[in-house]
Amino acid sequence: MANNPLLLTFRFFLMVITVALLSACAKKMPPTSAPLNDITTTATAQRTTAPDKMTESKFWNLMEKRLTFIQEGHHGPIIYDFTDTNCPYCHLIYATEAHLIREGKLTVRYVPVAIIKPSSMPEAAAILQATNPIAALQYDEQKIGNSMATGAHAALPHATDAIGKASPKTIEAIKEIEVNDHFLREINVNELPDIIYLPKKCKLCLITGYISHKQFLVILPQLK
């Protein structure tokens, strides 16, 4: 399947579209050593030109078909949140989003990626191949939160057969995560956290870096 000419053509086309739509909206992630109260993220993005015959909505639909994600919430605007289990800022954003999800103000599609540590892949694969991926994600996030509060290591579930002779279920999960990872490389993003959203008055936008609850509340009215 990896050598299918149609698939390769689609990937190339998607890469061109993604860069055109997102490059003008990208923001760099602050250094991880910066205090959280000093971190700011600019949510305002300039307009960019979409490729011929490719609207924001059509590209948004392409993301939905291509990426593997775990959706939490069914009310409010949708955002895509690229997350790695070894990214502390990803957890802080998750905690903020959880409140907005419970309040019915936001729907988040969590896109698991594995780019920070070798353990990221087996941890992400364990979440995706779980019987209930949402519950598995919530369990891991709770463990990560406890670890950050106590300083203890977070022992997260692993797909233990991710290396060597993996089960078909694990192989499928790894392939899905690799596609998610590849998507970030295509849009030239190598830092986390990353959120992609669709504003009412702008093209698709990308935020790379920590975003606070207050900043989320500023962005929410702008989302479709």
Tab-separated table of C-alpha atoms in Angstrom:
chain	number	residue	atom	x	y	z
A	1	MET	CA	0.000	0.000	0.000
A	2	ALA	CA	2.902	2.373	0.765
A	3	ASN	CA	4.021	2.194	-2.902
A	4	ASN	CA	0.577	2.807	-4.379
A	5	PRO	CA	0.991	5.653	-6.923
A	6	LEU	CA	-2.429	7.068	-6.095
A	7	LEU	CA	-1.609	7.144	-2.400
A	8	LEU	CA	1.729	8.830	-3.064
A	9	THR	CA	0.049	11.408	-5.282
A	10	PHE	CA	-2.560	12.099	-2.596
A	11	ARG	CA	0.140	12.547	0.043
A	12	PHE	CA	2.074	14.981	-2.132
A	13	PHE	CA	-1.097	16.936	-2.926
A	14	LEU	CA	-2.039	17.008	0.758
A	15	MET	CA	1.409	18.266	1.708
A	16	VAL	CA	1.183	21.192	-0.730
A	17	ILE	CA	-2.307	22.077	0.469
A	18	THR	CA	-1.365	21.848	4.143
A	19	VAL	CA	1.656	24.099	3.869
A	20	ALA	CA	-0.316	26.685	1.923
A	21	LEU	CA	-3.162	26.737	4.426
A	22	LEU	CA	-1.190	26.607	7.658
A	23	SER	CA	2.176	28.258	7.175
A	24	ALA	CA	0.854	31.788	7.702
A	25	CYS	CA	-0.815	30.833	10.975
A	26	ALA	CA	1.988	28.892	12.721
A	27	LYS	CA	3.381	30.121	16.026
A	28	LYS	CA	6.565	28.816	17.662
A	29	MET	CA	6.409	26.987	20.973
A	30	PRO	CA	8.017	28.865	23.906
A	31	PRO	CA	11.059	27.226	25.548
A	32	THR	CA	9.967	24.487	27.944
A	33	SER	CA	11.954	26.194	30.686
A	34	ALA	CA	9.771	29.310	30.558
A	35	PRO	CA	7.429	29.765	33.541
A	36	LEU	CA	3.846	28.928	32.672
A	37	ASN	CA	2.598	32.350	33.726
A	38	ASP	CA	5.009	33.955	31.250
A	39	ILE	CA	3.858	31.887	28.278
A	40	THR	CA	1.573	33.585	25.800
A	41	THR	CA	0.117	32.278	22.576
A	42	THR	CA	-1.227	34.537	19.855
A	43	ALA	CA	-4.497	33.156	18.556
A	44	THR	CA	-4.998	35.787	15.859
A	45	ALA	CA	-3.927	34.610	12.402
A	46	GLN	CA	-3.610	36.329	9.065
A	47	ARG	CA	-5.579	35.181	6.070
A	48	THR	CA	-3.878	32.968	3.551
A	49	THR	CA	-4.835	31.900	0.056
A	50	ALA	CA	-6.296	28.427	-0.378
A	51	PRO	CA	-5.223	26.377	-3.401
A	52	ASP	CA	-7.521	26.371	-6.413
A	53	LYS	CA	-10.710	24.350	-5.870
A	54	MET	CA	-9.722	23.617	-2.244
A	55	THR	CA	-11.778	25.391	0.412
A	56	GLU	CA	-11.058	25.351	4.125
A	57	SER	CA	-14.006	23.009	4.669
A	58	LYS	CA	-12.764	20.539	2.067
A	59	PHE	CA	-9.318	20.470	3.610
A	60	TRP	CA	-10.856	20.095	7.076
A	61	ASN	CA	-12.688	17.042	5.764
A	62	LEU	CA	-9.428	15.634	4.381
A	63	MET	CA	-7.906	15.883	7.862
A	64	GLU	CA	-10.863	14.004	9.285
A	65	LYS	CA	-10.388	11.178	6.789
A	66	ARG	CA	-6.634	10.913	7.032
A	67	LEU	CA	-5.787	11.396	10.723
A	68	THR	CA	-6.528	8.909	13.465
A	69	PHE	CA	-7.943	10.675	16.514
A	70	ILE	CA	-9.849	10.154	19.751
A	71	GLN	CA	-12.774	12.532	20.053
A	72	GLU	CA	-13.956	13.878	23.376
A	73	GLY	CA	-17.107	15.966	23.452
A	74	HIS	CA	-20.019	16.373	21.056
A	75	HIS	CA	-20.908	20.023	21.547
A	76	GLY	CA	-19.207	23.242	20.580
A	77	PRO	CA	-16.616	23.829	17.857
A	78	ILE	CA	-14.110	21.134	16.906
A	79	ILE	CA	-10.343	21.462	17.220
A	80	TYR	CA	-7.538	18.993	16.483
A	81	ASP	CA	-5.025	18.582	19.317
A	82	PHE	CA	-1.783	16.724	18.484
A	83	THR	CA	-0.543	15.157	21.699
A	84	ASP	CA	2.369	13.042	22.952
A	85	THR	CA	2.252	11.237	26.300
A	86	ASN	CA	5.732	12.581	27.103
A	87	CYS	CA	4.789	16.232	26.502
A	88	PRO	CA	3.956	18.019	29.806
A	89	TYR	CA	2.454	21.008	28.011
A	90	CYS	CA	0.149	18.632	26.136
A	91	HIS	CA	-1.200	17.468	29.492
A	92	LEU	CA	-1.722	21.032	30.745
A	93	ILE	CA	-3.731	21.830	27.618
A	94	TYR	CA	-5.677	18.578	28.037
A	95	ALA	CA	-6.643	19.609	31.583
A	96	THR	CA	-7.891	22.964	30.313
A	97	GLU	CA	-9.797	21.405	27.433
A	98	ALA	CA	-11.428	18.868	29.765
A	99	HIS	CA	-13.280	21.670	31.577
A	100	LEU	CA	-14.495	23.194	28.332
A	101	ILE	CA	-15.600	19.776	27.061
A	102	ARG	CA	-17.603	19.102	30.231
A	103	GLU	CA	-19.239	22.516	29.883
A	104	GLY	CA	-20.280	21.657	26.318
A	105	LYS	CA	-18.206	24.488	24.877
A	106	LEU	CA	-15.654	22.461	22.918
A	107	THR	CA	-15.114	19.208	21.033
A	108	VAL	CA	-11.519	17.993	20.840
A	109	ARG	CA	-10.100	15.442	18.445
A	110	TYR	CA	-6.930	14.207	20.124
A	111	VAL	CA	-4.390	13.083	17.532
A	112	PRO	CA	-1.813	10.810	19.214
A	113	VAL	CA	1.741	11.236	17.960
A	114	ALA	CA	5.064	9.730	19.021
A	115	ILE	CA	7.893	12.180	18.508
A	116	ILE	CA	9.401	12.959	21.924
A	117	LYS	CA	10.712	9.711	23.433
A	118	PRO	CA	11.004	6.054	22.400
A	119	SER	CA	8.289	5.255	24.950
A	120	SER	CA	5.850	7.593	23.174
A	121	MET	CA	4.997	5.037	20.494
A	122	PRO	CA	4.130	2.049	22.717
A	123	GLU	CA	2.195	4.344	25.053
A	124	ALA	CA	0.215	5.895	22.220
A	125	ALA	CA	-0.358	2.473	20.652
A	126	ALA	CA	-1.728	1.160	23.954
A	127	ILE	CA	-4.279	3.981	23.998
A	128	LEU	CA	-5.405	3.481	20.410
A	129	GLN	CA	-5.736	-0.297	20.646
A	130	ALA	CA	-7.644	-0.160	23.933
A	131	THR	CA	-11.240	-1.368	23.958
A	132	ASN	CA	-12.232	2.138	25.061
A	133	PRO	CA	-9.627	4.615	23.740
A	134	ILE	CA	-11.298	7.585	25.443
A	135	ALA	CA	-11.093	5.901	28.837
A	136	ALA	CA	-7.495	4.857	28.112
A	137	LEU	CA	-6.565	8.436	27.224
A	138	GLN	CA	-8.255	9.793	30.341
A	139	TYR	CA	-6.458	7.196	32.501
A	140	ASP	CA	-3.070	8.160	31.078
A	141	GLU	CA	-3.743	11.863	31.491
A	142	GLN	CA	-4.714	11.326	35.123
A	143	LYS	CA	-1.480	9.381	35.705
A	144	ILE	CA	0.537	12.116	33.982
A	145	GLY	CA	-1.155	14.784	36.091
A	146	ASN	CA	-0.396	12.900	39.301
A	147	SER	CA	3.199	12.464	38.171
A	148	MET	CA	3.612	16.183	37.498
A	149	ALA	CA	2.162	17.012	40.914
A	150	THR	CA	4.318	14.549	42.860
A	151	GLY	CA	7.433	14.361	40.729
A	152	ALA	CA	7.129	10.585	40.517
A	153	HIS	CA	7.493	8.679	37.259
A	154	ALA	CA	4.219	8.024	35.457
A	155	ALA	CA	4.070	4.314	34.661
A	156	LEU	CA	1.727	4.330	31.683
A	157	PRO	CA	0.365	1.252	29.895
A	158	HIS	CA	2.517	0.133	26.955
A	159	ALA	CA	1.790	-1.931	23.880
A	160	THR	CA	4.504	-4.310	25.071
A	161	ASP	CA	4.726	-6.082	21.749
A	162	ALA	CA	5.314	-2.840	19.824
A	163	ILE	CA	8.878	-3.976	19.187
A	164	GLY	CA	9.498	-7.309	17.548
A	165	LYS	CA	6.601	-9.582	16.702
A	166	ALA	CA	3.649	-7.304	17.268
A	167	SER	CA	0.011	-8.318	17.250
A	168	PRO	CA	-2.102	-7.212	14.260
A	169	LYS	CA	-3.924	-4.766	16.522
A	170	THR	CA	-0.664	-3.180	17.662
A	171	ILE	CA	0.706	-3.035	14.117
A	172	GLU	CA	-2.421	-1.220	12.976
A	173	ALA	CA	-2.168	1.263	15.867
A	174	ILE	CA	1.505	1.937	15.099
A	175	LYS	CA	0.732	2.549	11.428
A	176	GLU	CA	-1.996	5.030	12.372
A	177	ILE	CA	0.344	6.902	14.711
A	178	GLU	CA	3.045	6.980	12.040
A	179	VAL	CA	0.565	8.630	9.659
A	180	ASN	CA	-0.189	11.237	12.332
A	181	ASP	CA	3.549	11.816	12.844
A	182	HIS	CA	4.084	12.129	9.106
A	183	PHE	CA	1.330	14.739	8.867
A	184	LEU	CA	3.221	16.988	11.304
A	185	ARG	CA	6.400	16.581	9.287
A	186	GLU	CA	4.513	17.509	6.126
A	187	ILE	CA	3.449	20.820	7.635
A	188	ASN	CA	6.989	21.333	8.941
A	189	VAL	CA	6.084	21.123	12.622
A	190	ASN	CA	8.457	19.362	15.004
A	191	GLU	CA	7.367	20.777	18.348
A	192	LEU	CA	4.400	20.213	20.634
A	193	PRO	CA	1.661	20.963	21.630
A	194	ASP	CA	-0.103	21.683	18.347
A	195	ILE	CA	-3.722	22.702	17.842
A	196	ILE	CA	-5.387	23.153	14.452
A	197	TYR	CA	-8.678	25.006	14.349
A	198	LEU	CA	-11.002	26.568	11.804
A	199	PRO	CA	-11.928	30.192	12.586
A	200	LYS	CA	-14.930	32.021	11.197
A	201	LYS	CA	-12.851	34.810	9.653
A	202	CYS	CA	-9.593	33.083	8.779
A	203	LYS	CA	-8.142	30.098	7.007
A	204	LEU	CA	-7.153	27.004	8.961
A	205	CYS	CA	-4.836	28.047	11.780
A	206	LEU	CA	-2.128	26.311	13.757
A	207	ILE	CA	-1.053	27.107	17.296
A	208	THR	CA	2.187	25.532	18.476
A	209	GLY	CA	2.739	25.999	22.192
A	210	TYR	CA	0.918	26.218	25.484
A	211	ILE	CA	-2.433	27.973	25.527
A	212	SER	CA	-4.189	28.881	28.769
A	213	HIS	CA	-7.843	28.634	29.747
A	214	LYS	CA	-8.161	32.409	29.383
A	215	GLN	CA	-6.722	32.262	25.870
A	216	PHE	CA	-9.089	29.432	24.964
A	217	LEU	CA	-12.015	31.595	26.001
A	218	VAL	CA	-10.766	34.316	23.630
A	219	ILE	CA	-10.495	31.862	20.730
A	220	LEU	CA	-13.793	29.991	21.240
A	221	PRO	CA	-16.098	32.720	19.850
A	222	GLN	CA	-13.934	32.848	16.724
A	223	LEU	CA	-14.374	29.159	15.878
A	224	LYS	CA	-16.869	27.684	13.461
